[in-house]
Short mmCIF file of C-alpha atoms and ligand atoms in Angstrom, two decimals:
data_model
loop_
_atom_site.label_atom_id
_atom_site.label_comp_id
_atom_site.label_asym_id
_atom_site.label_seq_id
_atom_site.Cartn_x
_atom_site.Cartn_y
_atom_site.Cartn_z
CA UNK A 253 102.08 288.30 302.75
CA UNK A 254 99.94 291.59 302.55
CA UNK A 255 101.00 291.98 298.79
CA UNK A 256 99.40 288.26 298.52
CA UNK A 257 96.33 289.10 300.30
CA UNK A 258 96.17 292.76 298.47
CA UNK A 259 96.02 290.64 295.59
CA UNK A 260 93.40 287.69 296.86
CA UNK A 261 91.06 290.48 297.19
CA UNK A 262 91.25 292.23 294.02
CA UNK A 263 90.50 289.30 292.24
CA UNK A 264 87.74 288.16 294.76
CA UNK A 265 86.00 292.02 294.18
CA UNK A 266 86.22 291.39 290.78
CA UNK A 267 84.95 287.98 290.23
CA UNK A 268 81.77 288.86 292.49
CA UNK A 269 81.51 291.28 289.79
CA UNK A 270 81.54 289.07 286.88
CA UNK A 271 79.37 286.87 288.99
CA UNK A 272 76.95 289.56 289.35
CA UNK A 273 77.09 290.33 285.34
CA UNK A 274 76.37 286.74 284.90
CA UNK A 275 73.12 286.27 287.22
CA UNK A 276 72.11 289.18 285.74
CA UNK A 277 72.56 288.27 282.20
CA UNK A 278 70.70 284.62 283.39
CA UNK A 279 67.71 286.81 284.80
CA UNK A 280 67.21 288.68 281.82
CA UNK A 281 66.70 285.56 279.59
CA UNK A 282 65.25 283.38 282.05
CA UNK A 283 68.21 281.13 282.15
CA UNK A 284 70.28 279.34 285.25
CA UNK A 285 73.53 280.74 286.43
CA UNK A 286 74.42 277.05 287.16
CA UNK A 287 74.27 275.96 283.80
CA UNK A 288 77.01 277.67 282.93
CA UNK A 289 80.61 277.61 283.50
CA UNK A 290 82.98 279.98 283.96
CA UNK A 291 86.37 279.86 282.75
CA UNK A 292 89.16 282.05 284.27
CA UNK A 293 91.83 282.74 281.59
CA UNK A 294 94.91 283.49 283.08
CA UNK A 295 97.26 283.79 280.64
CA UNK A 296 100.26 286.32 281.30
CA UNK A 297 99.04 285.91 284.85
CA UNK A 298 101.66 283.92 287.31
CA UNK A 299 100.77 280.70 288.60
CA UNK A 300 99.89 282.26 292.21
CA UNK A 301 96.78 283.65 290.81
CA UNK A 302 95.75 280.29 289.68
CA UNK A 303 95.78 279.24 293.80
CA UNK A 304 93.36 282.64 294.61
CA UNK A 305 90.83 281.36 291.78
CA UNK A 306 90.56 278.12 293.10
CA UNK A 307 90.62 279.57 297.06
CA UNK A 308 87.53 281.33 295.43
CA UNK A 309 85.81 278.43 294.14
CA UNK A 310 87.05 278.86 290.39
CA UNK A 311 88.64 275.76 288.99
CA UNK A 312 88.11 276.14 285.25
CA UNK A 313 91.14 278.07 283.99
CA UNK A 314 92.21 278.78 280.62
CA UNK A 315 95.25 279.38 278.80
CA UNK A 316 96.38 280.12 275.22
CA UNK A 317 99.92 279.52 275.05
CA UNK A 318 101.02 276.20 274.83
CA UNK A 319 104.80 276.71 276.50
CA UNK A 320 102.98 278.85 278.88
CA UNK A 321 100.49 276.79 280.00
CA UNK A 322 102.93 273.53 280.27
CA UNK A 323 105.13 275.70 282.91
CA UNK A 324 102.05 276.72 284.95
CA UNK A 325 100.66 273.40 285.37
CA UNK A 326 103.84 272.08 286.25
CA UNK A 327 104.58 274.60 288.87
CA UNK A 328 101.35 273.31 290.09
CA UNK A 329 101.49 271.24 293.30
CA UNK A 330 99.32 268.10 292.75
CA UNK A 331 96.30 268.50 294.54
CA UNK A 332 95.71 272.04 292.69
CA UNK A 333 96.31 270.39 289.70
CA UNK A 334 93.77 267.51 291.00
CA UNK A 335 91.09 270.25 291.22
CA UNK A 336 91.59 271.94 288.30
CA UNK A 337 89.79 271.74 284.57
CA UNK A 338 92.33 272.96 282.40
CA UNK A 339 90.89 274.29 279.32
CA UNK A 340 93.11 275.61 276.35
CA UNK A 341 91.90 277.63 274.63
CA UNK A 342 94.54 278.96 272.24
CA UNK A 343 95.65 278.82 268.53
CA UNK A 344 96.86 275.45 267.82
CA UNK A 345 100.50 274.46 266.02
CA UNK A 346 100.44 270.37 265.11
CA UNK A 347 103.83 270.29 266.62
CA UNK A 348 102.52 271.65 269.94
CA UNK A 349 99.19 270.08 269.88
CA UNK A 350 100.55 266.48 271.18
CA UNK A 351 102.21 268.52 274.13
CA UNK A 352 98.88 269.95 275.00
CA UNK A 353 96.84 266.60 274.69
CA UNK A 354 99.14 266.16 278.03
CA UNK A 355 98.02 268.21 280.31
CA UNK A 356 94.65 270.05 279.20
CA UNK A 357 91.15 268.02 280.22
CA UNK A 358 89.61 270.44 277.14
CA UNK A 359 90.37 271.93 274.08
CA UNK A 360 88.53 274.59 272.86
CA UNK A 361 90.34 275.47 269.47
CA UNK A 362 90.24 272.47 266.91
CA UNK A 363 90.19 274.41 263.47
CA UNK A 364 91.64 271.74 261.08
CA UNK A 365 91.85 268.00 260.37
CA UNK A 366 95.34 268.24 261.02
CA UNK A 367 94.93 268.92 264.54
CA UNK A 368 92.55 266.68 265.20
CA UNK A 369 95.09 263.94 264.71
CA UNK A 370 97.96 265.53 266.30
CA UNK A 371 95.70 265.60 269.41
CA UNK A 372 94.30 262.11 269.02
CA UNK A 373 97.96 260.71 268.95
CA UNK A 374 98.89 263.19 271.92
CA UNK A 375 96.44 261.82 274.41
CA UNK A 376 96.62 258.47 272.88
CA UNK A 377 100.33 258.60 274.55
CA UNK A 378 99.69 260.41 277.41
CA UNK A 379 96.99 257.53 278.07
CA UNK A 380 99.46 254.98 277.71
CA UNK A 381 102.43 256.96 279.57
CA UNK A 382 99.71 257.14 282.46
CA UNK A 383 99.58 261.30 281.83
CA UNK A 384 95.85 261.32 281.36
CA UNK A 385 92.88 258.67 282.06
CA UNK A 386 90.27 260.12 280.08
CA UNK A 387 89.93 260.97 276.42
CA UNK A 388 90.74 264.25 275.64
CA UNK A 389 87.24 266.51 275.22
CA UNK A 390 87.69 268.78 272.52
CA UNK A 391 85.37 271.98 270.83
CA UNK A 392 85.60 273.00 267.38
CA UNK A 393 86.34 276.32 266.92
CA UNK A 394 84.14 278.44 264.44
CA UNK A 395 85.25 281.61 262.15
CA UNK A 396 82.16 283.67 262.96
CA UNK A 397 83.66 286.71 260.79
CA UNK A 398 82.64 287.53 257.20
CA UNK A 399 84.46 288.89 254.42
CA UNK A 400 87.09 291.21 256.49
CA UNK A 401 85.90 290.41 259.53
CA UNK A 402 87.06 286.69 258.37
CA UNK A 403 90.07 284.95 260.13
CA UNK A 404 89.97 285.63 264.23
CA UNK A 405 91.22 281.91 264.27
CA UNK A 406 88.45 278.83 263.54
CA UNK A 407 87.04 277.05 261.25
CA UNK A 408 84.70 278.29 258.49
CA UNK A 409 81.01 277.56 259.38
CA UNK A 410 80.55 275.06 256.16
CA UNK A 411 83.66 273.06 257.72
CA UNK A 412 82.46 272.66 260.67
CA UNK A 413 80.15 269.65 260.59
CA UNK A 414 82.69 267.31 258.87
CA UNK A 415 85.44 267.71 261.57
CA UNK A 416 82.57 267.55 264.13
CA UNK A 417 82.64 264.26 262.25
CA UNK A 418 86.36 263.82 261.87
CA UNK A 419 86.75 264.36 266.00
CA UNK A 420 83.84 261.77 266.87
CA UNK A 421 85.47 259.23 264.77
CA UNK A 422 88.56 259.41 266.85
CA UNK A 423 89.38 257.04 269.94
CA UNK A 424 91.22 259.32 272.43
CA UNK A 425 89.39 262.52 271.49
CA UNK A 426 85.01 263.20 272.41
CA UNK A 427 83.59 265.87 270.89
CA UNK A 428 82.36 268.83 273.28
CA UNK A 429 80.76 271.31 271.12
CA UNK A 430 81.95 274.24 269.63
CA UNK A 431 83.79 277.28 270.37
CA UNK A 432 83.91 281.08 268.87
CA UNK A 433 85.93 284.29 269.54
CA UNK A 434 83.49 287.61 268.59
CA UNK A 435 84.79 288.89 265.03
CA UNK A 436 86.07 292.15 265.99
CA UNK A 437 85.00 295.35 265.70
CA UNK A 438 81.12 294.62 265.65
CA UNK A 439 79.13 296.02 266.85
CA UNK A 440 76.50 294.95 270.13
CA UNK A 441 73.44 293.94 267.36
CA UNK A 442 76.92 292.54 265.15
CA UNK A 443 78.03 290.44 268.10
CA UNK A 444 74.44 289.13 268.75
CA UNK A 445 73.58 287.46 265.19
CA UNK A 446 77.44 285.96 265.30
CA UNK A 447 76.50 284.50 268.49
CA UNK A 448 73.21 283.10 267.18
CA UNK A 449 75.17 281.82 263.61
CA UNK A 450 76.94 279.93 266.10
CA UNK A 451 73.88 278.85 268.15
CA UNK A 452 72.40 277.21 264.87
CA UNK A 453 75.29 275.68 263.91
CA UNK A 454 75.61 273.90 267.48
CA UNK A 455 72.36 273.03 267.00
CA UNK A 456 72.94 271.33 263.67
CA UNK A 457 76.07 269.70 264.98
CA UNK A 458 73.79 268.10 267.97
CA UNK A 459 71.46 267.10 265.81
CA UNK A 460 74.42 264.60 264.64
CA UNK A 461 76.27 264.19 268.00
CA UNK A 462 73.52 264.82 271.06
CA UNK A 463 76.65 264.73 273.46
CA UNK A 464 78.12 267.65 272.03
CA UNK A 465 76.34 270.31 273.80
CA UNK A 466 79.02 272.96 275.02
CA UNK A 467 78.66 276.25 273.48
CA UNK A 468 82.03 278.19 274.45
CA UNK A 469 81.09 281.82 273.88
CA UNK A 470 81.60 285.12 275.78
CA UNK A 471 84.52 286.97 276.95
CA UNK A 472 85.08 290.07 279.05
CA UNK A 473 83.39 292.45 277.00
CA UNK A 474 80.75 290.53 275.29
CA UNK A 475 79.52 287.54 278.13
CA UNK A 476 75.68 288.89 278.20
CA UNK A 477 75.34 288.57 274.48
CA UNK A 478 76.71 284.76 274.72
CA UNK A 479 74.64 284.52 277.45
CA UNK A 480 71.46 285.18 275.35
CA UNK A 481 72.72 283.48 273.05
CA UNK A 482 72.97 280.43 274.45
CA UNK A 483 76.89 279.72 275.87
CA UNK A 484 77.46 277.26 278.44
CA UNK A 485 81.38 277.85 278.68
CA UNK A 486 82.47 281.75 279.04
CA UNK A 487 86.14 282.40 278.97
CA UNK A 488 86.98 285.55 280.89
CA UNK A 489 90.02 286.76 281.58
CA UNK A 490 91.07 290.61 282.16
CA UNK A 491 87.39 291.11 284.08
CA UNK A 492 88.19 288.86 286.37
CA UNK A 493 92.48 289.24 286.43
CA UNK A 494 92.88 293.25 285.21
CA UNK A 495 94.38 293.71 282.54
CA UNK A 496 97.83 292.47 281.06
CA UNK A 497 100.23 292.71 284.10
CA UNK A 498 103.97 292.99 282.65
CA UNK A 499 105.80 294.02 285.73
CA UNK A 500 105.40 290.83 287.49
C1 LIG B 695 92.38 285.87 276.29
C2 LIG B 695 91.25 285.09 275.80
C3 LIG B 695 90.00 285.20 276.41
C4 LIG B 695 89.71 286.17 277.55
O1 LIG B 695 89.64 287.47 277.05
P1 LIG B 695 89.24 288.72 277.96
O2 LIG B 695 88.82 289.75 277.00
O3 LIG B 695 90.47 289.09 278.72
O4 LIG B 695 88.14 288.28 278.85
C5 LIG B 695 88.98 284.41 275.90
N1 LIG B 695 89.17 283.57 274.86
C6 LIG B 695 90.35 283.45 274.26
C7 LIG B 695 90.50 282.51 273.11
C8 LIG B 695 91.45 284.20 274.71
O5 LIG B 695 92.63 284.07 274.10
#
């Protein structure tokens, strides 16, 4: 039991933290800390770590691993799982995509046509298997890098607005907004116009879809700039968990 509550109290230091980085971030821009959410990614972190986030009042989590996540939220008892928003946010395989239209309530990495129907027929089943009672929300995921900064994972910024479309014109799927992982290796001023590429291009994609207003930006390292920039979903993980725990 002390281990447990050792380990309740690292991670409630160091989301205070992140909390703190985030008001601060808010102030500086003159935006509200409550118009954004907070995503806990837990992957490589066990399923008891999940239970501390949502003691804490976390209950966005994220994961990236499709045979990962399915084991987590299965472990889950029910009413964890009943207060949970379980966003994945992950590369995407077609075969694994109708497995994930299961159990996630958001997708954050839609980067092809292809997926977009793997995941319509997914949740289209889990709708009629009683899995899920909502359609699936889903973000598309941008390719902010250029030239070798190119291919973190997304969709190139010209593709974007037709699988906007492509997503929209689904019946099990609504479009969110979009998604982006920082090209690495930028720098902060680097980080800041990718954000703001992806800024205008949610803009442009609104201008189509009004509904579609989640920006899903930020990580550990880089939440202030995505803050500035606009995000209303960060996705942090080792701030808030440590880093990669393999002993466990
Ligand atoms: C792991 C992961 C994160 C969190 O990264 P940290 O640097 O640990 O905060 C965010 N987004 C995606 C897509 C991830 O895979």
């Amino acid at each position: 039991m002390r281990e447990v509550g050792m380990r309740h109290t690292e991670i409630e230091e160091r989301l205070a933290a992140v909390r703190a980085r985030i008001a601060r971030a808010c102030e500086d821009v003159g935006r509200d800390p409550g118009e954004i959410t907070l995503v806990a990614v837990t992957k490589f972190f066990p399923v008891s770590d999940i239970g501390h986030l949502l003691d804490l009042g976390v209950a966005d989590i994220g994961e990236n691993k499709d045979q990962e996540a399915g084991a987590k939220i299965a472990e889950l008892e029910r009413g964890a799982r009943e207060r949970l928003t379980v966003h994945f946010v992950g590369q995407l395989q077609s075969n694994k995509a109708g497995r994930v239209a299961r159990y996630a309530d958001i997708v954050h990495s839609v980067d092809r046509a292809k997926i977009v129907g793997a995941l319509d027929r997914g949740r289209a089943a889990a709708l009629e298997q009683g899995h899920a009672t909502t359609p699936l929300t889903v973000l598309v995921q941008v390719d902010l890098g250029e030239g070798e900064q190119a291919g973190r994972g997304g969709a190139a910024p010209d593709q974007v607005p037709a699988l906007a479309e492509a997503v929209a014109a689904t019946s099990h799927l609504r479009l969110g907004g979009l998604m982006a992982v920082a090209p690495r290796g930028l720098d902060e001023e680097g980080t800041r116009v990718a954000f703001g590429r992806l800024a205008d291009l949610g803009a442009q994609v609104r201008a189509e879809h009004p509904e579609a207003d989640v920006l899903s930006a930020g990580m550990s390292a880089d939440l202030e700039l995505a803050v500035a920039s606009g995000a209303t979903h960060l996705r942090v993980g080792s701030a808030i968990l440590g880093s990669r725990q393999t002993d466990r």
